[in-house]
Structures are given as structure tokens and as C-alpha cells.
């Protein structure tokens, strides 16, 4: 059994990806024998992911506060506090936080996302107001568990159809 609180876990499990995303790893793959991982993510207002898909794990989002717009395949949804949504493997998707930002729990199964954050993010105690995401490192690490980037932030799945992909 494990207990994580800011007092017990401290900053060792907290990372930033640039100024847009702050993530706390609540449980990781090694702690669940690879079954799943859980992260607590705080997104700055208007932050957007690139258009991407996961080939090795499903992504589940539970919005704690704020809102997230999710473009998943042909669907466009706005998730608010208390909403839960599952993004299956192999489904192109993009996510953008609302005007007030968002806080969400991200559950991936099998585990995969927490390791990406731990390897490509900046530990929070090393971050400064100027910390930027190392895009090349993030892309290289993301490819290992089969994540595929399909387009830049702002691109949505419908854009793939327009481009003939």
C-alpha cells in the first residue's frame, strides 16, 4: 500500500511541461504492476495539446475544476467539473483548457503517461518562470510507448480529413 500527500511525496513527483502544464504523479506503473497510472494535471488557461493518439494505452480524464474541450475522433466535447471521459487507443485527439484553465486527473491503462511526464518534464523544484518544454525530448520519449503526434496544438481530428489523411 502507498500513501501520497504533498508532505510525503514532496516535489519528487511534481513536474512542469513549460508554463502550460503542471503534473503530480499520484501513482506510477511500477506501483501498479503496469496496470495503470494516475496523474493530477493543472493546465494554464487556453493550453492545448498537439493532435495525437496513443497506440499502447487508453486515456481517461476526470475534470476536477475548470473545463477541457476534447476533440476525439468525430466528437467535440466540453468537460466540466465532475465530468469523466475515456479516449480509446488509436483515436486521434486534442485537448484544450478553458479560459480559467483546468485541473484533471488523468488515468492511463496500461500505465504509460506518468513515465512520459517523469522523463520529459522538468522537476518542479528546478523550474523557473522561464522554463520551457523541451519539445525534442518530449517527442522522443513519447514515441517509445507508441504515442503518435499528428499535428501541432490547435489542429483537431477533422483537420486530418481535410488533409486527406
PDB file of C-alpha atoms in Angstrom:
ATOM      1  CA  UNK A   1       0.000   0.000   0.000  1.00  0.00           C
ATOM      2  CA  UNK A   2       1.221   3.512  -0.675  1.00  0.00           C
ATOM      3  CA  UNK A   3       0.181   6.933   0.551  1.00  0.00           C
ATOM      4  CA  UNK A   4       0.999  10.087  -1.338  1.00  0.00           C
ATOM      5  CA  UNK A   5       0.473  13.553   0.071  1.00  0.00           C
ATOM      6  CA  UNK A   6       2.448  16.699  -0.614  1.00  0.00           C
ATOM      7  CA  UNK A   7       4.080  16.087   2.777  1.00  0.00           C
ATOM      8  CA  UNK A   8       5.143  12.506   1.951  1.00  0.00           C
ATOM      9  CA  UNK A   9       5.770  12.845  -1.782  1.00  0.00           C
ATOM     10  CA  UNK A  10       7.057  16.362  -1.861  1.00  0.00           C
ATOM     11  CA  UNK A  11       8.300  17.751  -5.125  1.00  0.00           C
ATOM     12  CA  UNK A  12       9.846  14.422  -6.186  1.00  0.00           C
ATOM     13  CA  UNK A  13       6.645  13.579  -8.085  1.00  0.00           C
ATOM     14  CA  UNK A  14       5.852  17.038  -9.438  1.00  0.00           C
ATOM     15  CA  UNK A  15       6.816  18.217 -12.909  1.00  0.00           C
ATOM     16  CA  UNK A  16       6.153  21.061 -15.295  1.00  0.00           C
ATOM     17  CA  UNK A  17       5.987  20.969 -19.054  1.00  0.00           C
ATOM     18  CA  UNK A  18       6.826  24.544 -19.914  1.00  0.00           C
ATOM     19  CA  UNK A  19       4.464  27.076 -18.399  1.00  0.00           C
ATOM     20  CA  UNK A  20       1.344  25.309 -19.669  1.00  0.00           C
ATOM     21  CA  UNK A  21       1.160  22.143 -17.584  1.00  0.00           C
ATOM     22  CA  UNK A  22       1.990  21.135 -14.013  1.00  0.00           C
ATOM     23  CA  UNK A  23       1.676  17.417 -13.229  1.00  0.00           C
ATOM     24  CA  UNK A  24       1.832  15.449  -9.993  1.00  0.00           C
ATOM     25  CA  UNK A  25       2.282  11.703 -10.380  1.00  0.00           C
ATOM     26  CA  UNK A  26      -0.091  10.106  -7.887  1.00  0.00           C
ATOM     27  CA  UNK A  27       0.695   6.524  -8.838  1.00  0.00           C
ATOM     28  CA  UNK A  28       3.003   5.078 -11.466  1.00  0.00           C
ATOM     29  CA  UNK A  29       3.260   1.894 -13.494  1.00  0.00           C
ATOM     30  CA  UNK A  30       5.831   0.239 -11.214  1.00  0.00           C
ATOM     31  CA  UNK A  31       3.476   0.791  -8.254  1.00  0.00           C
ATOM     32  CA  UNK A  32       0.554  -0.941 -10.040  1.00  0.00           C
ATOM     33  CA  UNK A  33       2.493  -3.689 -11.836  1.00  0.00           C
ATOM     34  CA  UNK A  34       1.906  -1.730 -15.044  1.00  0.00           C
ATOM     35  CA  UNK A  35      -1.891  -1.854 -14.854  1.00  0.00           C
ATOM     36  CA  UNK A  36      -2.406   1.912 -14.762  1.00  0.00           C
ATOM     37  CA  UNK A  37      -1.036   5.231 -13.628  1.00  0.00           C
ATOM     38  CA  UNK A  38      -2.758   8.333 -12.270  1.00  0.00           C
ATOM     39  CA  UNK A  39      -1.617  11.925 -12.595  1.00  0.00           C
ATOM     40  CA  UNK A  40      -3.081  15.183 -11.328  1.00  0.00           C
ATOM     41  CA  UNK A  41      -2.660  17.838 -14.013  1.00  0.00           C
ATOM     42  CA  UNK A  42      -3.128  21.598 -13.799  1.00  0.00           C
ATOM     43  CA  UNK A  43      -3.384  23.307 -17.180  1.00  0.00           C
ATOM     44  CA  UNK A  44      -2.931  27.028 -17.693  1.00  0.00           C
ATOM     45  CA  UNK A  45      -5.822  28.885 -19.377  1.00  0.00           C
ATOM     46  CA  UNK A  46      -6.022  28.117 -23.095  1.00  0.00           C
ATOM     47  CA  UNK A  47      -3.313  25.415 -23.041  1.00  0.00           C
ATOM     48  CA  UNK A  48      -3.611  22.955 -25.915  1.00  0.00           C
ATOM     49  CA  UNK A  49      -2.046  19.588 -26.668  1.00  0.00           C
ATOM     50  CA  UNK A  50      -0.849  18.673 -30.132  1.00  0.00           C
ATOM     51  CA  UNK A  51      -3.184  16.443 -32.119  1.00  0.00           C
ATOM     52  CA  UNK A  52      -2.047  12.946 -31.170  1.00  0.00           C
ATOM     53  CA  UNK A  53      -3.050   9.375 -30.421  1.00  0.00           C
ATOM     54  CA  UNK A  54      -1.909   6.628 -28.094  1.00  0.00           C
ATOM     55  CA  UNK A  55      -1.307   3.161 -29.511  1.00  0.00           C
ATOM     56  CA  UNK A  56      -0.456   1.371 -26.259  1.00  0.00           C
ATOM     57  CA  UNK A  57      -2.811   2.817 -23.622  1.00  0.00           C
ATOM     58  CA  UNK A  58      -6.252   4.329 -23.084  1.00  0.00           C
ATOM     59  CA  UNK A  59      -6.540   7.765 -21.546  1.00  0.00           C
ATOM     60  CA  UNK A  60      -9.252   8.637 -19.044  1.00  0.00           C
ATOM     61  CA  UNK A  61      -9.926  12.192 -17.910  1.00  0.00           C
ATOM     62  CA  UNK A  62     -11.841  13.272 -14.825  1.00  0.00           C
ATOM     63  CA  UNK A  63     -12.174  17.041 -14.559  1.00  0.00           C
ATOM     64  CA  UNK A  64     -11.698  18.352 -11.024  1.00  0.00           C
ATOM     65  CA  UNK A  65     -12.162  22.043 -11.849  1.00  0.00           C
ATOM     66  CA  UNK A  66     -12.314  24.375 -14.828  1.00  0.00           C
ATOM     67  CA  UNK A  67     -13.066  22.952 -18.240  1.00  0.00           C
ATOM     68  CA  UNK A  68     -11.460  20.989 -21.051  1.00  0.00           C
ATOM     69  CA  UNK A  69     -12.545  20.846 -24.663  1.00  0.00           C
ATOM     70  CA  UNK A  70     -11.757  17.434 -26.112  1.00  0.00           C
ATOM     71  CA  UNK A  71     -11.716  16.689 -29.832  1.00  0.00           C
ATOM     72  CA  UNK A  72     -11.709  12.882 -30.039  1.00  0.00           C
ATOM     73  CA  UNK A  73     -12.256  11.394 -33.475  1.00  0.00           C
ATOM     74  CA  UNK A  74     -15.509  12.921 -34.740  1.00  0.00           C
ATOM     75  CA  UNK A  75     -16.638  14.104 -31.270  1.00  0.00           C
ATOM     76  CA  UNK A  76     -16.171  17.519 -29.708  1.00  0.00           C
ATOM     77  CA  UNK A  77     -16.997  17.724 -26.018  1.00  0.00           C
ATOM     78  CA  UNK A  78     -16.595  20.302 -23.298  1.00  0.00           C
ATOM     79  CA  UNK A  79     -15.911  18.627 -19.982  1.00  0.00           C
ATOM     80  CA  UNK A  80     -16.557  20.470 -16.741  1.00  0.00           C
ATOM     81  CA  UNK A  81     -16.006  19.716 -13.057  1.00  0.00           C
ATOM     82  CA  UNK A  82     -17.123  16.145 -12.318  1.00  0.00           C
ATOM     83  CA  UNK A  83     -17.190  15.013 -15.963  1.00  0.00           C
ATOM     84  CA  UNK A  84     -15.361  11.833 -16.960  1.00  0.00           C
ATOM     85  CA  UNK A  85     -14.330  10.765 -20.459  1.00  0.00           C
ATOM     86  CA  UNK A  86     -12.408   7.817 -21.908  1.00  0.00           C
ATOM     87  CA  UNK A  87     -10.235   8.192 -25.010  1.00  0.00           C
ATOM     88  CA  UNK A  88      -9.615   4.750 -26.532  1.00  0.00           C
ATOM     89  CA  UNK A  89      -6.344   3.640 -28.084  1.00  0.00           C
ATOM     90  CA  UNK A  90      -5.753   4.617 -31.724  1.00  0.00           C
ATOM     91  CA  UNK A  91      -8.189   7.571 -31.623  1.00  0.00           C
ATOM     92  CA  UNK A  92      -6.759  10.918 -32.792  1.00  0.00           C
ATOM     93  CA  UNK A  93      -7.477  13.572 -30.172  1.00  0.00           C
ATOM     94  CA  UNK A  94      -6.548  17.003 -28.889  1.00  0.00           C
ATOM     95  CA  UNK A  95      -7.343  18.734 -25.614  1.00  0.00           C
ATOM     96  CA  UNK A  96      -7.560  22.422 -24.724  1.00  0.00           C
ATOM     97  CA  UNK A  97      -8.194  24.001 -21.330  1.00  0.00           C
ATOM     98  CA  UNK A  98     -10.853  26.653 -20.905  1.00  0.00           C
ATOM     99  CA  UNK A  99     -10.443  30.340 -20.174  1.00  0.00           C
ATOM    100  CA  UNK A 100      -9.992  29.626 -16.455  1.00  0.00           C
ATOM    101  CA  UNK A 101      -7.620  26.711 -17.030  1.00  0.00           C
ATOM    102  CA  UNK A 102      -8.365  23.243 -15.722  1.00  0.00           C
ATOM    103  CA  UNK A 103      -7.365  20.630 -13.223  1.00  0.00           C
ATOM    104  CA  UNK A 104      -7.930  16.997 -14.163  1.00  0.00           C
ATOM    105  CA  UNK A 105      -6.985  13.526 -13.098  1.00  0.00           C
ATOM    106  CA  UNK A 106      -5.508  11.556 -15.978  1.00  0.00           C
ATOM    107  CA  UNK A 107      -5.671   7.772 -15.739  1.00  0.00           C
ATOM    108  CA  UNK A 108      -3.917   5.664 -18.354  1.00  0.00           C
ATOM    109  CA  UNK A 109      -4.172   1.927 -18.697  1.00  0.00           C
ATOM    110  CA  UNK A 110      -1.972   0.165 -19.053  1.00  0.00           C
ATOM    111  CA  UNK A 111       0.451   2.624 -17.487  1.00  0.00           C
ATOM    112  CA  UNK A 112       2.386   4.965 -19.778  1.00  0.00           C
ATOM    113  CA  UNK A 113       1.675   8.669 -19.291  1.00  0.00           C
ATOM    114  CA  UNK A 114       3.301   9.090 -15.860  1.00  0.00           C
ATOM    115  CA  UNK A 115       6.613   7.731 -17.118  1.00  0.00           C
ATOM    116  CA  UNK A 116       6.499  10.154 -20.066  1.00  0.00           C
ATOM    117  CA  UNK A 117       5.994  13.054 -17.660  1.00  0.00           C
ATOM    118  CA  UNK A 118       8.782  11.885 -15.324  1.00  0.00           C
ATOM    119  CA  UNK A 119      11.258  11.514 -18.187  1.00  0.00           C
ATOM    120  CA  UNK A 120      10.372  14.567 -20.305  1.00  0.00           C
ATOM    121  CA  UNK A 121       9.120  17.067 -17.733  1.00  0.00           C
ATOM    122  CA  UNK A 122      11.145  19.432 -15.596  1.00  0.00           C
ATOM    123  CA  UNK A 123      11.087  18.633 -11.865  1.00  0.00           C
ATOM    124  CA  UNK A 124       9.105  21.422 -10.210  1.00  0.00           C
ATOM    125  CA  UNK A 125      11.936  22.318  -7.831  1.00  0.00           C
ATOM    126  CA  UNK A 126      14.172  23.049 -10.861  1.00  0.00           C
ATOM    127  CA  UNK A 127      11.556  25.063 -12.763  1.00  0.00           C
ATOM    128  CA  UNK A 128      11.629  28.826 -13.142  1.00  0.00           C
ATOM    129  CA  UNK A 129       9.178  31.279 -14.724  1.00  0.00           C
ATOM    130  CA  UNK A 130      11.279  30.930 -17.888  1.00  0.00           C
ATOM    131  CA  UNK A 131      11.191  27.099 -18.049  1.00  0.00           C
ATOM    132  CA  UNK A 132      10.154  25.885 -21.485  1.00  0.00           C
ATOM    133  CA  UNK A 133       9.142  22.456 -22.682  1.00  0.00           C
ATOM    134  CA  UNK A 134      11.988  20.567 -24.335  1.00  0.00           C
ATOM    135  CA  UNK A 135       9.926  19.600 -27.383  1.00  0.00           C
ATOM    136  CA  UNK A 136      12.578  17.335 -28.927  1.00  0.00           C
ATOM    137  CA  UNK A 137      12.990  15.355 -25.699  1.00  0.00           C
ATOM    138  CA  UNK A 138       9.232  15.134 -25.194  1.00  0.00           C
ATOM    139  CA  UNK A 139       8.673  13.860 -28.753  1.00  0.00           C
ATOM    140  CA  UNK A 140      11.460  11.281 -28.478  1.00  0.00           C
ATOM    141  CA  UNK A 141      10.216   9.934 -25.140  1.00  0.00           C
ATOM    142  CA  UNK A 142       6.562   9.969 -26.301  1.00  0.00           C
ATOM    143  CA  UNK A 143       7.361   7.755 -29.275  1.00  0.00           C
ATOM    144  CA  UNK A 144       8.695   4.950 -27.043  1.00  0.00           C
ATOM    145  CA  UNK A 145       5.263   3.900 -25.682  1.00  0.00           C
ATOM    146  CA  UNK A 146       3.722   4.330 -29.136  1.00  0.00           C
ATOM    147  CA  UNK A 147       2.377   7.876 -28.897  1.00  0.00           C
ATOM    148  CA  UNK A 148       1.977   9.423 -32.340  1.00  0.00           C
ATOM    149  CA  UNK A 149       1.897  13.183 -32.887  1.00  0.00           C
ATOM    150  CA  UNK A 150      -0.356  14.009 -35.824  1.00  0.00           C
ATOM    151  CA  UNK A 151      -0.238  17.801 -35.796  1.00  0.00           C
ATOM    152  CA  UNK A 152       0.574  20.923 -33.798  1.00  0.00           C
ATOM    153  CA  UNK A 153      -1.503  22.431 -30.982  1.00  0.00           C
ATOM    154  CA  UNK A 154      -4.675  23.879 -32.486  1.00  0.00           C
ATOM    155  CA  UNK A 155      -5.083  21.068 -35.015  1.00  0.00           C
ATOM    156  CA  UNK A 156      -8.107  18.783 -34.438  1.00  0.00           C
ATOM    157  CA  UNK A 157      -9.046  15.346 -35.862  1.00  0.00           C
ATOM    158  CA  UNK A 158     -11.339  16.875 -38.507  1.00  0.00           C
ATOM    159  CA  UNK A 159      -8.277  18.611 -39.958  1.00  0.00           C
ATOM    160  CA  UNK A 160      -6.869  15.176 -40.837  1.00  0.00           C
ATOM    161  CA  UNK A 161      -9.898  14.537 -43.058  1.00  0.00           C
ATOM    162  CA  UNK A 162      -9.437  17.880 -44.763  1.00  0.00           C
ATOM    163  CA  UNK A 163      -5.795  16.990 -45.436  1.00  0.00           C
ATOM    164  CA  UNK A 164      -6.737  13.567 -46.809  1.00  0.00           C
ATOM    165  CA  UNK A 165      -5.060  11.538 -44.029  1.00  0.00           C
TER     166      UNK A 165
END
